Amino acid sequence: MTLPTEAATDDGMLDRLVAAGADCVRINTAHDGPEVWAAMIARTRAAAEAAGRRVPVSMDLAGPKIRIEAVARAEGLRLKIGERFALAADAGAAPDLPVAILSHAELFAHMPVGQPVWINDGKLRARVVERPGEGCAVLTVTGARAKGEKLKPEKGVNLPGADLAIPALTDDDRAVLDFVAAHADIVSFSFVQTVEDVQSLLAELHARCPSGALPAVMLKIETPLAVRNLPQMIVAAGGQVPVAVMIARGDLAVEIGFERLSEMQEEILWLCEAAQVPVVWATQVLDGLLRDGQASRAETTDAAMGQRAECVMLNKGEYLVEAVAFLRSVLGRMDRHQDKKFAHLGPLKSWRLP
């Protein structure tokens, strides 16, 4: 599960999480800093030792954050279906429209007329209808709630179906790798898409661990290009370090289409089963329970389906300890029915012959 900031200072949080059934902790390097990370790791190690168990630490590299950096002429405005706005490199590129400034100018090379663009995990969906300049695209909203959606800074931007040739390892990632390489058991590699991305990370790890063992690498699969290159990336990483795969269903669903997500989960699970590579089932697992203290029926079934992977990831939330215990109970009950992709066909206990 993902550790919240307070895990660095709360004396009993890690003990409660480990007692509830947590087997691995995740630290997102996009938040907090080395002092907080070190405290989280120290408390994790202490809780694991007290419980007599090994609890590995996974640290996420943030990767390229394709986001809205700023907005102009959009304050308080809700965009509805059929309305127009612009994505641009600067606010003056479309003076008569609401404008969102993109974090990566190279995205404009992948925005021909007709290209779909999803913002904020698809809450605002649009299509490019005009290209008035190299650093500007005019879009029409094709999907939003009836009351409309706001353009806000820091919201993610996706171009479904486009192969974005953006290196996965950023300067910010390299800056935190000194700490990560020295402390993490697993390096979780966000937005990895190519063998070259994998080789770049491994080279950076070798430079920081010249005489010691490298941490394991987890490939977070978030784009169609990553899906296509997954077999080659597994070979490239697995030849040097232990490797795992995370089905990062948030961005992946936006990129390939929600209706294809279940199919793609199955294909990734089967590929990794054949390659004997462990899989992490991730994104929005038991989100309602984490946030509100009560899981929905669909969330409970989704959590049970995670039995087909080696690991199920929970995000942080107010009810994290309760969510870990609930997930442990659900997966424990599924143990007698399912082992990864294979059904046990065990005896049914709900009915008895007279």
Coordinates of C-alpha atoms in Angstrom, one line a residue:
M1 CA 0.0 0.0 0.0
T2 CA 1.0 3.6 -0.5
L3 CA 2.3 5.3 2.7
P4 CA 0.9 8.7 3.6
T5 CA 3.1 11.4 4.9
E6 CA 2.0 10.8 8.5
A7 CA 3.6 7.3 8.4
A8 CA 6.9 9.1 9.0
T9 CA 5.8 10.4 12.4
D10 CA 2.9 8.1 13.6
D11 CA 4.5 5.7 16.1
G12 CA 2.0 2.9 15.6
M13 CA 0.8 3.2 12.0
L14 CA 3.3 0.8 10.4
D15 CA 2.8 -1.7 13.2
R16 CA -1.0 -1.6 12.6
L17 CA -0.6 -1.9 8.8
V18 CA 1.8 -4.9 9.1
A19 CA -0.4 -6.6 11.7
A20 CA -3.4 -6.1 9.3
G21 CA -1.6 -7.9 6.6
A22 CA 0.6 -5.5 4.6
D23 CA 3.4 -7.3 2.8
C24 CA 5.0 -4.4 1.0
V25 CA 5.0 -0.6 1.3
R26 CA 5.1 1.9 -1.4
I27 CA 6.7 5.4 -1.2
N28 CA 5.9 7.9 -4.0
T29 CA 8.9 10.1 -4.6
A30 CA 6.7 12.7 -6.2
H31 CA 5.7 13.7 -2.6
D32 CA 7.6 14.6 0.6
G33 CA 11.4 14.3 0.6
P34 CA 14.5 12.3 1.8
E35 CA 14.0 13.0 5.5
V36 CA 10.4 11.9 5.4
W37 CA 11.2 8.8 3.2
A38 CA 14.0 7.8 5.6
A39 CA 11.6 8.0 8.6
M40 CA 9.0 5.9 6.7
I41 CA 11.6 3.3 5.8
A42 CA 13.0 3.1 9.4
R43 CA 9.5 2.6 10.8
T44 CA 8.7 -0.1 8.2
R45 CA 11.9 -2.0 9.0
A46 CA 11.2 -1.8 12.7
A47 CA 7.6 -3.0 12.3
A48 CA 8.6 -5.9 10.0
E49 CA 11.3 -7.0 12.5
A50 CA 8.8 -6.8 15.4
A51 CA 6.4 -9.0 13.4
G52 CA 9.1 -11.4 12.3
R53 CA 8.4 -10.8 8.6
R54 CA 10.1 -9.2 5.6
V55 CA 8.2 -6.2 4.3
P56 CA 10.0 -4.8 1.2
V57 CA 10.0 -1.1 0.4
S58 CA 9.1 0.0 -3.1
M59 CA 9.9 3.5 -4.2
D60 CA 8.2 5.1 -7.2
L61 CA 10.0 7.3 -9.7
A62 CA 7.5 9.9 -10.7
G63 CA 8.5 9.9 -14.4
P64 CA 7.4 12.7 -16.9
K65 CA 4.4 14.5 -15.5
I66 CA 2.3 15.4 -18.5
R67 CA 0.0 18.0 -16.9
I68 CA -1.7 21.3 -17.2
E69 CA 0.8 23.8 -15.8
A70 CA -1.5 26.9 -15.8
V71 CA -4.7 28.2 -17.2
A72 CA -5.8 31.5 -18.7
R73 CA -9.3 32.9 -19.1
A74 CA -10.7 29.7 -17.5
E75 CA -11.1 30.7 -13.9
G76 CA -14.5 29.5 -12.6
L77 CA -15.5 28.4 -16.1
R78 CA -17.1 24.9 -16.6
L79 CA -16.6 23.5 -20.1
K80 CA -19.6 21.6 -21.5
I81 CA -20.0 19.3 -24.5
G82 CA -19.6 21.3 -27.8
E83 CA -17.7 24.2 -26.2
R84 CA -14.1 25.0 -27.4
F85 CA -10.8 25.7 -25.6
A86 CA -7.2 25.6 -26.4
L87 CA -4.1 23.7 -25.3
A88 CA -1.0 25.9 -25.9
A89 CA 2.6 26.6 -25.0
D90 CA 1.6 30.1 -23.9
A91 CA -1.6 32.0 -23.1
G92 CA -1.3 34.4 -26.0
A93 CA -1.6 31.6 -28.7
A94 CA -5.4 31.6 -28.5
P95 CA -6.5 35.0 -27.2
D96 CA -10.2 34.4 -27.6
L97 CA -10.5 31.0 -25.9
P98 CA -9.9 29.5 -22.5
V99 CA -6.3 28.2 -22.6
A100 CA -4.5 25.4 -20.7
I101 CA -0.7 25.6 -20.8
L102 CA 0.9 22.2 -21.3
S103 CA 3.9 20.9 -19.3
H104 CA 5.5 19.2 -22.4
A105 CA 5.6 21.2 -25.6
E106 CA 6.6 18.1 -27.5
L107 CA 3.0 16.9 -27.2
F108 CA 1.9 19.2 -29.9
A109 CA 3.7 17.1 -32.5
H110 CA 1.2 14.3 -31.6
M111 CA -2.0 16.4 -32.0
P112 CA -3.3 16.3 -35.5
V113 CA -6.8 17.3 -36.2
G114 CA -9.1 14.5 -35.0
Q115 CA -6.8 13.5 -32.1
P116 CA -8.7 12.8 -28.9
V117 CA -7.4 14.4 -25.7
W118 CA -8.5 13.4 -22.2
I119 CA -7.9 15.6 -19.2
N120 CA -8.1 14.6 -15.5
D121 CA -8.5 10.9 -16.0
G122 CA -11.1 11.4 -18.7
K123 CA -13.5 13.6 -16.8
L124 CA -13.0 16.1 -19.6
R125 CA -12.8 14.6 -23.0
A126 CA -12.1 16.6 -26.2
R127 CA -11.0 16.3 -29.8
V128 CA -8.6 18.5 -31.7
V129 CA -10.5 20.5 -34.4
E130 CA -7.9 23.1 -35.4
R131 CA -4.2 23.7 -35.4
P132 CA -3.6 27.5 -35.6
G133 CA 0.2 27.1 -34.9
E134 CA 2.9 24.7 -33.8
G135 CA 2.4 25.4 -30.1
C136 CA -1.4 25.5 -30.1
A137 CA -4.3 23.2 -30.6
V138 CA -8.0 24.2 -30.5
L139 CA -10.3 21.5 -29.1
T140 CA -14.0 20.8 -28.9
V141 CA -15.4 19.1 -25.7
T142 CA -16.8 15.7 -26.6
G143 CA -17.5 14.4 -23.1
A144 CA -18.1 15.9 -19.6
R145 CA -20.7 15.9 -16.8
A146 CA -23.9 17.9 -17.5
K147 CA -22.7 20.7 -15.2
G148 CA -19.4 20.8 -17.1
E149 CA -15.8 20.4 -16.1
K150 CA -13.2 23.0 -15.0
L151 CA -9.7 23.3 -16.5
K152 CA -7.4 23.2 -13.5
P153 CA -3.6 23.3 -13.1
E154 CA -1.9 20.0 -12.2
K155 CA -4.5 17.9 -13.9
G156 CA -3.2 15.1 -16.1
V157 CA -3.4 15.1 -19.9
N158 CA -3.6 12.0 -22.0
L159 CA -3.6 11.5 -25.8
P160 CA -5.3 8.1 -26.3
G161 CA -3.7 6.0 -29.0
A162 CA -0.7 8.3 -29.6
D163 CA 2.8 7.0 -29.1
L164 CA 4.6 9.7 -27.1
A165 CA 8.3 9.4 -27.5
I166 CA 9.1 11.0 -24.1
P167 CA 11.9 9.4 -22.1
A168 CA 10.6 7.8 -18.9
L169 CA 13.6 8.9 -16.7
T170 CA 13.6 12.6 -15.9
D171 CA 16.2 14.8 -14.3
D172 CA 14.0 14.8 -11.1
D173 CA 14.1 11.0 -11.1
R174 CA 17.9 11.0 -11.4
A175 CA 18.1 13.4 -8.5
V176 CA 16.2 11.1 -6.2
L177 CA 17.9 7.9 -7.4
D178 CA 20.8 8.4 -5.1
F179 CA 18.5 7.9 -2.2
V180 CA 16.3 5.3 -3.9
A181 CA 19.2 3.1 -4.9
A182 CA 20.6 3.1 -1.4
H183 CA 17.3 2.4 0.5
A184 CA 14.7 0.8 -1.7
D185 CA 14.2 -2.9 -2.3
I186 CA 12.2 -2.2 -5.4
V187 CA 12.4 0.7 -7.9
S188 CA 9.0 1.3 -9.5
F189 CA 9.5 2.8 -12.9
S190 CA 6.6 5.1 -14.0
F191 CA 5.7 5.6 -17.7
V192 CA 8.4 3.2 -18.9
Q193 CA 7.7 2.4 -22.6
T194 CA 10.8 1.1 -24.3
V195 CA 13.8 -1.1 -23.9
E196 CA 15.9 2.1 -24.0
D197 CA 14.0 3.4 -21.0
V198 CA 14.9 0.2 -19.1
Q199 CA 18.5 0.4 -20.1
S200 CA 18.7 4.0 -19.0
L201 CA 17.4 3.2 -15.5
L202 CA 19.7 0.2 -15.2
A203 CA 22.7 2.3 -16.2
E204 CA 21.8 4.8 -13.5
L205 CA 21.4 2.1 -10.9
H206 CA 24.8 0.5 -11.8
A207 CA 26.5 3.9 -11.5
R208 CA 25.1 4.2 -7.9
C209 CA 25.7 0.6 -6.9
P210 CA 29.1 -0.2 -8.3
S211 CA 29.8 -3.1 -6.0
G212 CA 26.5 -4.1 -4.5
A213 CA 23.3 -5.8 -5.7
L214 CA 20.8 -3.7 -7.5
P215 CA 17.3 -3.3 -6.3
A216 CA 14.5 -5.1 -8.1
V217 CA 12.7 -3.1 -10.9
M218 CA 8.9 -2.9 -11.3
L219 CA 7.7 -1.9 -14.8
K220 CA 4.6 0.2 -14.5
I221 CA 2.5 -0.4 -17.7
E222 CA 0.5 2.7 -18.5
T223 CA 0.5 3.2 -22.3
P224 CA -0.2 1.2 -25.5
L225 CA 3.5 1.5 -26.4
A226 CA 4.5 0.0 -23.1
V227 CA 2.1 -2.9 -23.7
R228 CA 3.6 -3.6 -27.1
N229 CA 7.1 -3.5 -25.8
L230 CA 6.4 -5.4 -22.6
P231 CA 8.0 -8.7 -23.6
Q232 CA 11.3 -7.0 -24.7
M233 CA 11.3 -4.8 -21.6
I234 CA 10.9 -7.9 -19.3
V235 CA 13.9 -9.5 -21.0
A236 CA 16.0 -6.4 -20.8
A237 CA 15.3 -5.9 -17.1
G238 CA 15.2 -9.5 -16.1
G239 CA 18.6 -10.2 -17.5
Q240 CA 20.1 -8.0 -14.8
V241 CA 17.7 -7.6 -11.9
P242 CA 14.6 -9.2 -10.5
V243 CA 11.7 -7.8 -12.4
A244 CA 8.0 -7.3 -11.8
V245 CA 5.1 -5.7 -13.7
M246 CA 2.4 -3.4 -12.4
I247 CA -0.8 -3.1 -14.3
A248 CA -1.3 0.7 -13.7
R249 CA -4.9 0.7 -14.6
G250 CA -5.5 4.5 -14.2
D251 CA -3.5 5.9 -17.1
L252 CA -3.7 2.6 -19.0
A253 CA -7.5 2.7 -19.1
V254 CA -7.4 6.3 -20.4
E255 CA -4.8 5.5 -23.0
I256 CA -6.4 2.3 -24.5
G257 CA -10.0 2.9 -23.7
F258 CA -12.0 1.8 -20.6
E259 CA -13.8 -0.9 -22.6
R260 CA -10.4 -2.6 -23.4
L261 CA -9.0 -2.5 -19.9
S262 CA -10.3 -5.9 -18.7
E263 CA -9.1 -7.6 -21.9
M264 CA -5.6 -6.0 -21.5
Q265 CA -5.4 -7.0 -17.9
E266 CA -5.9 -10.6 -19.0
E267 CA -3.3 -10.4 -21.7
I268 CA -0.7 -8.9 -19.3
L269 CA -1.5 -11.5 -16.6
W270 CA -1.0 -14.4 -19.1
L271 CA 2.2 -12.9 -20.6
C272 CA 3.7 -12.5 -17.1
E273 CA 2.5 -16.0 -16.1
A274 CA 4.4 -17.4 -19.1
A275 CA 7.5 -15.4 -18.2
Q276 CA 7.3 -16.2 -14.5
V277 CA 7.2 -12.5 -13.6
P278 CA 5.1 -11.4 -10.7
V279 CA 2.3 -8.9 -11.3
V280 CA 0.9 -6.1 -9.2
W281 CA -2.9 -5.3 -9.6
A282 CA -3.1 -1.6 -9.0
T283 CA -5.2 1.6 -9.2
Q284 CA -8.5 2.4 -7.3
V285 CA -8.6 -0.9 -5.5
L286 CA -11.1 -0.5 -2.6
D287 CA -11.1 3.3 -3.2
G288 CA -14.5 3.8 -1.5
L289 CA -13.4 1.9 1.6
L290 CA -10.1 3.8 1.7
R291 CA -11.9 7.2 1.4
D292 CA -15.3 6.7 3.1
G293 CA -14.9 3.5 5.2
Q294 CA -17.2 1.4 3.1
A295 CA -16.4 -0.6 -0.1
S296 CA -18.9 -0.9 -2.9
R297 CA -20.0 -4.3 -4.2
A298 CA -18.1 -3.7 -7.5
E299 CA -14.9 -2.8 -5.5
T300 CA -15.2 -5.9 -3.5
T301 CA -15.4 -8.1 -6.6
D302 CA -12.5 -6.2 -8.2
A303 CA -10.4 -6.8 -5.1
A304 CA -11.2 -10.5 -5.3
M305 CA -10.2 -10.6 -8.9
G306 CA -6.8 -9.3 -7.8
Q307 CA -6.2 -12.9 -6.5
R308 CA -4.9 -13.6 -10.1
A309 CA -1.9 -11.4 -9.4
E310 CA 0.9 -11.8 -6.9
C311 CA 0.2 -8.5 -5.2
V312 CA -2.7 -6.0 -4.9
M313 CA -1.9 -2.4 -4.3
L314 CA -3.9 0.0 -2.2
N315 CA -3.6 3.7 -2.3
K316 CA -3.5 5.9 0.8
G317 CA -6.6 7.0 2.6
E318 CA -8.2 7.6 5.9
Y319 CA -9.2 4.0 6.4
L320 CA -6.0 2.4 5.1
V321 CA -5.6 -0.1 8.0
E322 CA -9.2 -1.2 7.7
A323 CA -8.7 -1.6 3.9
V324 CA -5.6 -3.7 4.3
A325 CA -7.5 -6.0 6.7
F326 CA -10.5 -6.2 4.5
L327 CA -8.4 -7.0 1.4
R328 CA -6.5 -9.7 3.4
S329 CA -9.8 -11.3 4.3
V330 CA -11.1 -11.2 0.7
L331 CA -8.0 -12.7 -0.8
G332 CA -7.8 -15.3 2.0
R333 CA -11.3 -16.5 1.1
M334 CA -10.3 -16.6 -2.6
D335 CA -7.3 -18.7 -1.9
R336 CA -9.2 -22.0 -2.0
H337 CA -10.9 -21.0 -5.3
Q338 CA -8.1 -19.4 -7.3
D339 CA -4.3 -19.5 -7.7
K340 CA -3.3 -16.8 -10.1
K341 CA -4.9 -17.7 -13.5
F342 CA -5.9 -21.2 -12.5
A343 CA -9.1 -22.3 -10.7
H344 CA -8.8 -24.9 -7.9
L345 CA -12.3 -26.2 -8.5
G346 CA -12.5 -27.0 -4.8
P347 CA -15.6 -28.3 -3.0
L348 CA -18.5 -25.9 -2.6
K349 CA -19.5 -25.2 1.0
S350 CA -22.7 -23.3 0.6
W351 CA -24.8 -26.4 -0.3
R352 CA -24.8 -29.9 1.2
L353 CA -26.5 -33.1 -0.1
P354 CA -29.3 -34.4 2.1

